PDB file of C-alpha atoms in Angstrom:
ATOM      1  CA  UNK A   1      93.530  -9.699 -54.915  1.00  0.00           C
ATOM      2  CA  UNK A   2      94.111  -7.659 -51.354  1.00  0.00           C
ATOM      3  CA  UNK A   3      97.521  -5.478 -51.741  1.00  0.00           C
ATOM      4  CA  UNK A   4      99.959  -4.239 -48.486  1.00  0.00           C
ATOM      5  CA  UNK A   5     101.715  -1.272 -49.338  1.00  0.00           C
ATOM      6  CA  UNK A   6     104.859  -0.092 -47.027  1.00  0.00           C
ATOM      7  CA  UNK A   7     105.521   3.522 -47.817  1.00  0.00           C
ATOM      8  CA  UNK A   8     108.340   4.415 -45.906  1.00  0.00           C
ATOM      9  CA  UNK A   9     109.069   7.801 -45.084  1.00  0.00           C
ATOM     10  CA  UNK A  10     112.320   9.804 -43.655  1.00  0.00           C
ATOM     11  CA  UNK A  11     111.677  13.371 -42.216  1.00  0.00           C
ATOM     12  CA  UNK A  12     113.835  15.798 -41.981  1.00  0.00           C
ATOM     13  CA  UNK A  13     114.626  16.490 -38.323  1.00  0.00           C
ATOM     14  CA  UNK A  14     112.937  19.658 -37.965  1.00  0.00           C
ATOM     15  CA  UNK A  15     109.988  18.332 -39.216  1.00  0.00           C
ATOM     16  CA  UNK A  16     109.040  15.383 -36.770  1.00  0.00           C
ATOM     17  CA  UNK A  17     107.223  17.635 -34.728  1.00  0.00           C
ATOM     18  CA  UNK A  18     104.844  19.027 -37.036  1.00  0.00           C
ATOM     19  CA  UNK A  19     104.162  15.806 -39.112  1.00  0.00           C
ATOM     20  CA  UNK A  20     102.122  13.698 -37.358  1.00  0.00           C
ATOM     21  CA  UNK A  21      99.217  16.642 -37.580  1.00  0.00           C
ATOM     22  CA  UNK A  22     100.242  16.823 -41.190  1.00  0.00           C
ATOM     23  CA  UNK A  23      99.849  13.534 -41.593  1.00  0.00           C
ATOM     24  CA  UNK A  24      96.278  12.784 -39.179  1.00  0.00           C
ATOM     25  CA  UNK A  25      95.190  15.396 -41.848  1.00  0.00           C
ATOM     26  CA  UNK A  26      96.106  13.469 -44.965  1.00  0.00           C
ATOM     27  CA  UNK A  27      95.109   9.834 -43.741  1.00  0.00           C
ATOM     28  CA  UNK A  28      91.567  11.380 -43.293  1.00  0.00           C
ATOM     29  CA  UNK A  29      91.705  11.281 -47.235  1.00  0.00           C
ATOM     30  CA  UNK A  30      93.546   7.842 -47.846  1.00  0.00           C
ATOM     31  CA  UNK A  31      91.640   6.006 -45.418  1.00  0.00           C
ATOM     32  CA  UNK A  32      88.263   7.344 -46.446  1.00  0.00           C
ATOM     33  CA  UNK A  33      89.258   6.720 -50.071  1.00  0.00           C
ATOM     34  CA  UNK A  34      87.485   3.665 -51.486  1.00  0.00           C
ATOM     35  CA  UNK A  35      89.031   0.573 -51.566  1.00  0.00           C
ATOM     36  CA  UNK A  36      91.521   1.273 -48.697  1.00  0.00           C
ATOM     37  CA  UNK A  37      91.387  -1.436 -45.865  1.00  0.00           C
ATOM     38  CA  UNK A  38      93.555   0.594 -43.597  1.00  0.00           C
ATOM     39  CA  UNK A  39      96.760   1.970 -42.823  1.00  0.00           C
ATOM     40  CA  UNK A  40      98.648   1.925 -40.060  1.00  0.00           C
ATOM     41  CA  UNK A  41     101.470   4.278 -38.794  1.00  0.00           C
ATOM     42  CA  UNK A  42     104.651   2.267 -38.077  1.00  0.00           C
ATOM     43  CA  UNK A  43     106.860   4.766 -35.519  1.00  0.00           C
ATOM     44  CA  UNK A  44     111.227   3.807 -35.558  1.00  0.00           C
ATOM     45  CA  UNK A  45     112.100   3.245 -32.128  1.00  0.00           C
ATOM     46  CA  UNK A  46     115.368   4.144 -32.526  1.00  0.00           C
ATOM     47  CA  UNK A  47     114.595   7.091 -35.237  1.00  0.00           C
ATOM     48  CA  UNK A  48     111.898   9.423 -34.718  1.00  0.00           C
ATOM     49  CA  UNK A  49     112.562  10.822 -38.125  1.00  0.00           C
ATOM     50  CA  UNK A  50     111.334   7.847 -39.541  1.00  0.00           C
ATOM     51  CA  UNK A  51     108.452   6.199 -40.133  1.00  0.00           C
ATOM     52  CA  UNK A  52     106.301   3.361 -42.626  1.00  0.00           C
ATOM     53  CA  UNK A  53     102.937   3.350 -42.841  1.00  0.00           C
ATOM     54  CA  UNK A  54     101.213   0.263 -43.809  1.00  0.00           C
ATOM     55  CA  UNK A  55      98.569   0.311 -45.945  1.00  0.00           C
ATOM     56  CA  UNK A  56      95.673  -2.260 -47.046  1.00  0.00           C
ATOM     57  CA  UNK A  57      93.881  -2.045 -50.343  1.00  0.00           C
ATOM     58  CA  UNK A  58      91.334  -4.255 -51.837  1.00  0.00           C
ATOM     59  CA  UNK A  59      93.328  -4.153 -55.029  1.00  0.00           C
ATOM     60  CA  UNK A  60      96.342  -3.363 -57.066  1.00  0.00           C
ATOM     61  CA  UNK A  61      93.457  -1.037 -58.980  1.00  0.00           C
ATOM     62  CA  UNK A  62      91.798   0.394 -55.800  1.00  0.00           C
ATOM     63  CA  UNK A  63      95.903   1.277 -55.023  1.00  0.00           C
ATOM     64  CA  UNK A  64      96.652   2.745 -58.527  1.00  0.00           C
ATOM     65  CA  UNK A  65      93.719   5.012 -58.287  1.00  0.00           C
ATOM     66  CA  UNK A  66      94.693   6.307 -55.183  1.00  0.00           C
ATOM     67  CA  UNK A  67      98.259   6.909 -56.394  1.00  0.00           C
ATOM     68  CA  UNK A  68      96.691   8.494 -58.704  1.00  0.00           C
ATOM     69  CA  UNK A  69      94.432  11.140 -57.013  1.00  0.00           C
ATOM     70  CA  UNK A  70      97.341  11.419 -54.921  1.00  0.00           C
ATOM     71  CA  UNK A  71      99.317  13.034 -57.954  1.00  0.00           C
ATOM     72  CA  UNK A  72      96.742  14.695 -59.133  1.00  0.00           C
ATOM     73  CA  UNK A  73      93.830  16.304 -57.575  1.00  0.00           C
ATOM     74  CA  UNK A  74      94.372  15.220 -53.706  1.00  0.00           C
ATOM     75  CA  UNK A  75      98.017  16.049 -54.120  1.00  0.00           C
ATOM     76  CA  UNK A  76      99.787  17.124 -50.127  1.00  0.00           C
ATOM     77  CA  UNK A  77     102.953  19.029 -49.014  1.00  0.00           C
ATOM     78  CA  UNK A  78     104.538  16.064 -47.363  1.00  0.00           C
ATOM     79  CA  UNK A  79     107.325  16.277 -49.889  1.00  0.00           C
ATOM     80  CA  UNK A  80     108.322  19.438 -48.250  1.00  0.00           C
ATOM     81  CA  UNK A  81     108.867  17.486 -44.988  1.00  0.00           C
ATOM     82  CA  UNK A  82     111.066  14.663 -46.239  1.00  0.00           C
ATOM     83  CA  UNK A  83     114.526  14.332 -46.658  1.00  0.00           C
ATOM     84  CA  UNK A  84     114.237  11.515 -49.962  1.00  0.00           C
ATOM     85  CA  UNK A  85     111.657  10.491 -52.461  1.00  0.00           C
ATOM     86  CA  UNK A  86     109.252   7.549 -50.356  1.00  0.00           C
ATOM     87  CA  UNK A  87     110.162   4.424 -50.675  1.00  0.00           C
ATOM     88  CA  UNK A  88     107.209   2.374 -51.999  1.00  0.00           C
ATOM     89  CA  UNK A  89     106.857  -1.707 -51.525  1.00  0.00           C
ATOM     90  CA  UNK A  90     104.102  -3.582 -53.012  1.00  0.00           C
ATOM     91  CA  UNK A  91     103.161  -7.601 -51.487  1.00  0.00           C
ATOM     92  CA  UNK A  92     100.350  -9.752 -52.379  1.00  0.00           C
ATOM     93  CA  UNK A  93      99.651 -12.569 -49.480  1.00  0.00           C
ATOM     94  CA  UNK A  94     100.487 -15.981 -50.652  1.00  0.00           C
ATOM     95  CA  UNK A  95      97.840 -17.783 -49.744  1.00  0.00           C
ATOM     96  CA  UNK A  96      99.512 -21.186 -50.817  1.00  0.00           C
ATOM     97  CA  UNK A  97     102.328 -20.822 -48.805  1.00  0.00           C
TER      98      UNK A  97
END
């Protein structure tokens, strides 16, 4: 079954500028990873230093490996630009609603 995944992110202040090349640079990776549907970048229109992006996955599997690689081998240095841990949601569609 499909999977959305909100991830949502806080940046330090000092770092809004530099993180959207940061992150063009890592969603190269995520998006080209397989099973990933797409993900979109969700900009606060009241907070520039915050941001979700909203990603698609063919599976809760297809997701897992990615979080995966992500910790691992494919690791970033996003951390260094946020202010907290992300926040990570996880929704199925119910389809018989």
């Amino acid at each position: 079954m499909a999977l959305t995944v909100l991830l949502d992110l806080r940046l330090k202040p000092e770092a809004v500028l530099g993180a959207e090349a940061m992150l063009r640079d890592i969603l190269v990776g995520t998006r080209a990873f397989e099973g990933c549907l797409g993900v979109d970048v969700l900009l606060d229109c009241d907070d520039p230093a915050h941001m979700i992006l909203l990603e698609r996955w063919a599976s809760a599997d297809a997701d897992a490996a990615y979080r995966h690689w992500r910790a691992g081998a494919g690791a970033t240095d996003l951390g260094s630009l946020l202010t907290s841990t992300p926040q990570i949601s996880m929704f199925e569609i119910a389809s018989d609603i």
